[in-house]
């Protein structure tokens, strides 16, 4: 249990600042979650997609859907997207 807490702490410290900028995949995931929360469609206009298209790749949309409640409650923030991915 101690190792689990230490590992989570190491992952979450300074998560908003390291790395300095958003990766393209983080940006697409966060915007898709934001768009799903507001309109029910992804950034390409697909309504409730099962598979989401990013930048020349296709990925399952489960991560985007898991971000929707947090984006609805806390807004679109870098630390939110990175914390969800880290956990």
Tab-separated table of C-alpha atoms in Angstrom:
chain	number	residue	atom	x	y	z
A	1	UNK	CA	0.000	0.000	0.000
A	2	UNK	CA	2.870	2.331	0.808
A	3	UNK	CA	4.451	1.674	-2.583
A	4	UNK	CA	1.141	2.433	-4.311
A	5	UNK	CA	0.775	5.760	-2.515
A	6	UNK	CA	4.386	6.692	-3.202
A	7	UNK	CA	4.011	5.846	-6.888
A	8	UNK	CA	0.807	7.900	-7.173
A	9	UNK	CA	2.488	10.820	-5.413
A	10	UNK	CA	5.476	10.726	-7.750
A	11	UNK	CA	3.197	10.675	-10.793
A	12	UNK	CA	0.955	13.518	-9.650
A	13	UNK	CA	3.516	16.030	-8.327
A	14	UNK	CA	3.946	18.970	-10.723
A	15	UNK	CA	1.764	17.229	-13.290
A	16	UNK	CA	0.507	20.524	-14.692
A	17	UNK	CA	4.026	21.850	-15.388
A	18	UNK	CA	5.926	18.782	-16.586
A	19	UNK	CA	6.120	18.554	-19.578
A	20	UNK	CA	5.744	22.218	-20.422
A	21	UNK	CA	3.204	21.938	-23.229
A	22	UNK	CA	0.322	19.664	-24.087
A	23	UNK	CA	1.029	16.751	-26.370
A	24	UNK	CA	-1.191	16.548	-29.457
A	25	UNK	CA	-2.874	13.381	-28.170
A	26	UNK	CA	-3.637	15.050	-24.825
A	27	UNK	CA	-5.126	18.020	-26.642
A	28	UNK	CA	-7.330	15.831	-28.857
A	29	UNK	CA	-8.512	13.736	-25.910
A	30	UNK	CA	-9.348	16.778	-23.821
A	31	UNK	CA	-11.152	18.572	-26.623
A	32	UNK	CA	-13.115	15.440	-27.535
A	33	UNK	CA	-14.210	15.081	-23.896
A	34	UNK	CA	-15.198	18.750	-23.828
A	35	UNK	CA	-17.105	18.430	-27.086
A	36	UNK	CA	-18.816	15.218	-25.932
A	37	UNK	CA	-19.861	16.958	-22.726
A	38	UNK	CA	-21.409	19.895	-24.572
A	39	UNK	CA	-22.783	18.421	-27.799
A	40	UNK	CA	-22.510	14.636	-27.626
A	41	UNK	CA	-20.217	14.642	-30.666
A	42	UNK	CA	-16.443	14.467	-31.076
A	43	UNK	CA	-14.275	17.066	-32.817
A	44	UNK	CA	-15.146	15.599	-36.227
A	45	UNK	CA	-18.897	15.765	-35.621
A	46	UNK	CA	-19.467	12.037	-35.045
A	47	UNK	CA	-22.357	11.611	-32.597
A	48	UNK	CA	-21.429	9.361	-29.619
A	49	UNK	CA	-18.508	7.663	-31.372
A	50	UNK	CA	-17.271	4.196	-30.416
A	51	UNK	CA	-13.961	4.769	-32.183
A	52	UNK	CA	-12.447	8.232	-32.172
A	53	UNK	CA	-10.144	9.553	-34.869
A	54	UNK	CA	-7.148	11.545	-33.738
A	55	UNK	CA	-4.207	12.599	-35.878
A	56	UNK	CA	-3.904	9.806	-38.454
A	57	UNK	CA	-4.883	7.163	-35.911
A	58	UNK	CA	-8.004	5.553	-34.561
A	59	UNK	CA	-8.445	4.828	-30.887
A	60	UNK	CA	-11.209	3.599	-28.627
A	61	UNK	CA	-13.213	6.478	-27.197
A	62	UNK	CA	-13.464	5.056	-23.650
A	63	UNK	CA	-10.799	7.416	-22.300
A	64	UNK	CA	-12.635	10.408	-23.774
A	65	UNK	CA	-15.884	9.259	-22.184
A	66	UNK	CA	-14.153	8.784	-18.832
A	67	UNK	CA	-13.008	12.418	-18.962
A	68	UNK	CA	-16.506	13.806	-19.635
A	69	UNK	CA	-17.769	13.912	-16.004
A	70	UNK	CA	-14.572	15.568	-14.773
A	71	UNK	CA	-14.619	18.117	-17.595
A	72	UNK	CA	-18.264	18.885	-16.769
A	73	UNK	CA	-17.475	19.417	-13.068
A	74	UNK	CA	-14.081	21.165	-13.197
A	75	UNK	CA	-13.773	22.581	-16.713
A	76	UNK	CA	-11.148	21.992	-19.356
A	77	UNK	CA	-7.750	22.087	-17.628
A	78	UNK	CA	-4.334	20.638	-18.407
A	79	UNK	CA	-3.918	19.165	-14.940
A	80	UNK	CA	-7.264	17.389	-15.178
A	81	UNK	CA	-6.423	15.592	-18.403
A	82	UNK	CA	-2.955	14.628	-17.227
A	83	UNK	CA	-4.211	13.420	-13.833
A	84	UNK	CA	-6.805	11.195	-15.482
A	85	UNK	CA	-4.143	9.690	-17.740
A	86	UNK	CA	-1.689	9.236	-14.872
A	87	UNK	CA	-4.216	7.458	-12.693
